[in-house]
XYZ file of C-alpha atoms in Angstrom:
250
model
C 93.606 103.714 86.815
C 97.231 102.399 87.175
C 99.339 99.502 86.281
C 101.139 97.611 88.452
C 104.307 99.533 90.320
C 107.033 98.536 88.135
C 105.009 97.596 85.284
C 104.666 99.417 81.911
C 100.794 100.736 81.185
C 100.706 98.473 78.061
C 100.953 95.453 80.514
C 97.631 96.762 82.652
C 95.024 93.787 82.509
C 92.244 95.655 84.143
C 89.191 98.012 82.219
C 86.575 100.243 83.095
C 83.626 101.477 80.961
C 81.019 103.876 81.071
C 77.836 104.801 78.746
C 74.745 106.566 78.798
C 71.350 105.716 76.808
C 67.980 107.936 76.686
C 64.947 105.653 77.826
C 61.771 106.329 77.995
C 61.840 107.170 81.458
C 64.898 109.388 81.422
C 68.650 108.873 81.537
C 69.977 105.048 82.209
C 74.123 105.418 82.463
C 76.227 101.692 82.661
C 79.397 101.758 84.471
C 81.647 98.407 84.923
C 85.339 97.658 85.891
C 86.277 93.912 85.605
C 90.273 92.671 86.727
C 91.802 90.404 84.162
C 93.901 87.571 86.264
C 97.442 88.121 85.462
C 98.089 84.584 85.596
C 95.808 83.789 82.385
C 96.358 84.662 79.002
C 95.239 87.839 77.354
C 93.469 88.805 80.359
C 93.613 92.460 79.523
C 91.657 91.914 76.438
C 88.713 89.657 77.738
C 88.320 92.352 80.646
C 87.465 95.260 78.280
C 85.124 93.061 76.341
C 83.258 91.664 79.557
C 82.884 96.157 80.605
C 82.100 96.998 77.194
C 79.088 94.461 77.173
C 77.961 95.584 80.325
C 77.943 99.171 79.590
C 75.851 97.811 75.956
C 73.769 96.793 78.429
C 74.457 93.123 77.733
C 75.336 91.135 80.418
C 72.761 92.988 83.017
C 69.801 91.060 81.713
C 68.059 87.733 81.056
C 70.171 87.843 78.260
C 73.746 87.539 79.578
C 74.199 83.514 79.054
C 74.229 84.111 75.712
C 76.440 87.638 75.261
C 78.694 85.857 77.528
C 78.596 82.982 74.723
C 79.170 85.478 71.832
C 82.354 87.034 74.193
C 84.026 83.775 74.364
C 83.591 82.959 70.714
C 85.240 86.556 69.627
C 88.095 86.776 72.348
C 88.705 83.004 70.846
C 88.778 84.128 67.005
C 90.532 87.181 67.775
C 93.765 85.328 69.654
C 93.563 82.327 67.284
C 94.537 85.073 64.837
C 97.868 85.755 66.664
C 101.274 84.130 65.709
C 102.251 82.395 69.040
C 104.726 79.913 70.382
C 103.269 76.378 70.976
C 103.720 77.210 74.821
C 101.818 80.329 74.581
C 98.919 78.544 72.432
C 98.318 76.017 75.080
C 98.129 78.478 77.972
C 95.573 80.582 75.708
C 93.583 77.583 74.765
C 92.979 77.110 79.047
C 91.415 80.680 78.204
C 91.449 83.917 80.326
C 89.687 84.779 83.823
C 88.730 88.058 85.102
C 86.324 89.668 87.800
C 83.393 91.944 86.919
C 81.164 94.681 88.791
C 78.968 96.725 86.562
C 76.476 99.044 88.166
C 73.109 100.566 86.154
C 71.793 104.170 87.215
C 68.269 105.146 86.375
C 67.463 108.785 86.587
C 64.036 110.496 85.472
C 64.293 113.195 83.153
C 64.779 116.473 84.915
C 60.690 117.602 84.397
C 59.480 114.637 85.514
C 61.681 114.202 88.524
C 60.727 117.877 89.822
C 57.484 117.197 89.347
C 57.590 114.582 91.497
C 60.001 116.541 94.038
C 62.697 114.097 92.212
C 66.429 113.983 93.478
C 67.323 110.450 93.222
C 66.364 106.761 91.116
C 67.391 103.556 91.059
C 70.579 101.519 90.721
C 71.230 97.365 89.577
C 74.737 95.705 90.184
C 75.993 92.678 88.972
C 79.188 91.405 90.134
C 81.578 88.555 89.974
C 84.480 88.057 92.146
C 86.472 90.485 93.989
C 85.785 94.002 91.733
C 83.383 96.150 93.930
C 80.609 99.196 94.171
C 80.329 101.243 96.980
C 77.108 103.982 97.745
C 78.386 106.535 99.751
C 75.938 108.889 101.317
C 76.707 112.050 104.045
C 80.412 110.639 103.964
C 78.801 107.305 105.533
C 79.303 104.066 103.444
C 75.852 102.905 103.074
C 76.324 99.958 100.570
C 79.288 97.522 100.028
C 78.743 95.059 96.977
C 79.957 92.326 96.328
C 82.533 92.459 99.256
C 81.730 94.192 102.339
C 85.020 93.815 104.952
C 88.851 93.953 103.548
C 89.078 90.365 105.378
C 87.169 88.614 102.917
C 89.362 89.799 99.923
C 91.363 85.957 99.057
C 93.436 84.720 96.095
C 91.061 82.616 94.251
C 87.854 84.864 93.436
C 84.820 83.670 91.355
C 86.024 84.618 87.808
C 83.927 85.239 84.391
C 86.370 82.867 81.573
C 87.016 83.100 78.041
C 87.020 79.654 77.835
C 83.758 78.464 75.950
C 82.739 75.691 78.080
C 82.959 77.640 80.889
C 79.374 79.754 80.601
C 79.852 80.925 84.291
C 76.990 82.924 84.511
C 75.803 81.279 86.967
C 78.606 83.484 89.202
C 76.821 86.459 88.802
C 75.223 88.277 91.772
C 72.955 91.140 91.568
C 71.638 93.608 94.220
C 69.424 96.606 93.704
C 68.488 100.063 95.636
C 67.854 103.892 95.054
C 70.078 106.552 95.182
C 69.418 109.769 96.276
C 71.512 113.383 94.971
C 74.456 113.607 96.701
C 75.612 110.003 96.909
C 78.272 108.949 95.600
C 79.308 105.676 94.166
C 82.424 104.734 93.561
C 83.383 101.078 91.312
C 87.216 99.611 92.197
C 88.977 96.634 91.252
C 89.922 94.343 94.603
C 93.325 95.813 95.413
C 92.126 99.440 95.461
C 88.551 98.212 96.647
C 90.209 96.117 99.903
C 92.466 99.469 100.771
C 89.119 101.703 100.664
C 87.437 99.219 103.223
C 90.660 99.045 105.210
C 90.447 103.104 105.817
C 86.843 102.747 106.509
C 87.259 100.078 108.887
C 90.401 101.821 110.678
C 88.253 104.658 111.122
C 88.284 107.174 108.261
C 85.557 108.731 106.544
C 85.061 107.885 103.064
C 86.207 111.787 101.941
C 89.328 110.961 103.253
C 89.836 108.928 99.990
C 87.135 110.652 98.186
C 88.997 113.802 98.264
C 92.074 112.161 96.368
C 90.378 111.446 93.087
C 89.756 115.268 91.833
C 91.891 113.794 88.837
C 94.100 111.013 87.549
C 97.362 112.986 87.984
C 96.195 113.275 92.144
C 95.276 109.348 92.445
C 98.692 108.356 91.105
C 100.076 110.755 93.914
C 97.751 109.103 96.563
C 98.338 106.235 94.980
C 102.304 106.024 94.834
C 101.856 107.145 98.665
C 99.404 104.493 99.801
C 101.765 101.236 98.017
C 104.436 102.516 100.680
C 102.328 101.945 103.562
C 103.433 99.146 105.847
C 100.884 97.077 107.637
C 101.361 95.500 111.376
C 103.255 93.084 109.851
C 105.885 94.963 107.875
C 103.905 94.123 104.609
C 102.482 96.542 101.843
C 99.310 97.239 103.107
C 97.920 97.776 99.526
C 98.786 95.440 97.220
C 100.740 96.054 93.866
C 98.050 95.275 91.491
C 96.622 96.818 88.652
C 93.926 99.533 90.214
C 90.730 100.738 88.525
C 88.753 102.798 89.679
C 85.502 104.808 88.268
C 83.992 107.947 90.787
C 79.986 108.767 90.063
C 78.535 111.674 92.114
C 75.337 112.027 92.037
């Protein structure tokens, strides 16, 4: 993850999650990364409350009207607490925004997966807005979700708000498949997300990015390197935006 170039990591408005839960079926792990809107008051907080439901397993279920109810009520208590200018109250009362893609891995327990010559599961996404999951298999992208070409990345995504008469559930989108060992999934907020798509589109194989996240210290590296890439147009070709990003090999 990384804030903004230029920007302190105390002013990053993005979050990731991850958890794992024993079923009776085996191992069930959440993973989510949501992109508070910058624009929008304490973005950064409703973010890691929309990824820490998810990975609860709260807002991947029948039940996600209401945890998204309970969200808005607590992000609204919590700020109301705050000492704020009259100007700052008003923006938070218009409430915060923020994209979401959570992805749920089922895999068997290891004795009942051999004995069904085992090696893979199933997977559930939801997703709102612009924050995306990727399945890579035999360095091939095999699933893009919600987004699947770096042209239809815009400036007004479908956004999850704090705002209490804004439910918004409605927004969500789900998809479903197996995996198989040896995927790979990977979870990115839109700026990193478009860039990935970009490479993939140009041409590259998805290890040419892959092999950049071995740790956070080598993604800031790639990172810093990619933001200085010019596009056909002499602009950044990736833009300088909060990044999150979450790597699950399978």
């Amino acid at each position: 993850w990384a804030a903004k170039d230029g920007h302190t990591d105390e002013e990053y408005e993005d979050a990731g999650c991850m958890a794992s839960e024993l079923g009776g079926c085996g191992i069930v792990s959440h993973y989510a990364v949501a992109d508070g809107a910058t624009e929008t008051s304490f973005a950064g907080t409703w973010a890691r409350s929309l990824v820490t439901a998810y990975c609860q397993g709260l807002l991947n279920s029948d039940q996600s009207a209401d945890t998204l109810r309970v969200l808005q009520d607590d992000w609204t208590m919590e700020i109301s607490k705050l000492s704020l200018p009259w100007f700052a109250e008003e923006k938070a009362r218009q409430g915060a925004f923020a994209t979401l893609c959570g992805l749920t891995i089922g895999k068997e327990l290891v004795e009942q997966s051999e004995s069904r010559g085992g090696g893979g599961g199933t997977w559930q996404a939801s997703a709102v807005g612009d924050s995306c999951f990727f399945q890579i298999r035999k360095d091939q992208v095999i699933k893009c979700f919600p987004i699947n070409s770096s042209a239809d990345f815009g400036c007004s995504p479908e956004m999850l708000s704090s705002a209490c008469d804004s439910p918004s559930v409605s927004n969500l989108h789900y998809i479903e498949g197996h995996w198989l060992a040896g995927d790979i999934f990977l979870l990115m907020t839109d700026a990193i997300a478009c860039w990935f798509l970009t490479l993939v589109e140009s041409g590259h194989a998805p290890s040419h990015f892959i092999n950049h996240l071995e740790s956070q210290a080598s993604f800031l590296k790639y990172l810093k390197e990619s933001r200085s890439v010019l596009d056909d147009e002499g602009c950044k070709a990736l833009k300088n935006d909060d990044v999150t990003l979450l790597t699950i090999p399978m």
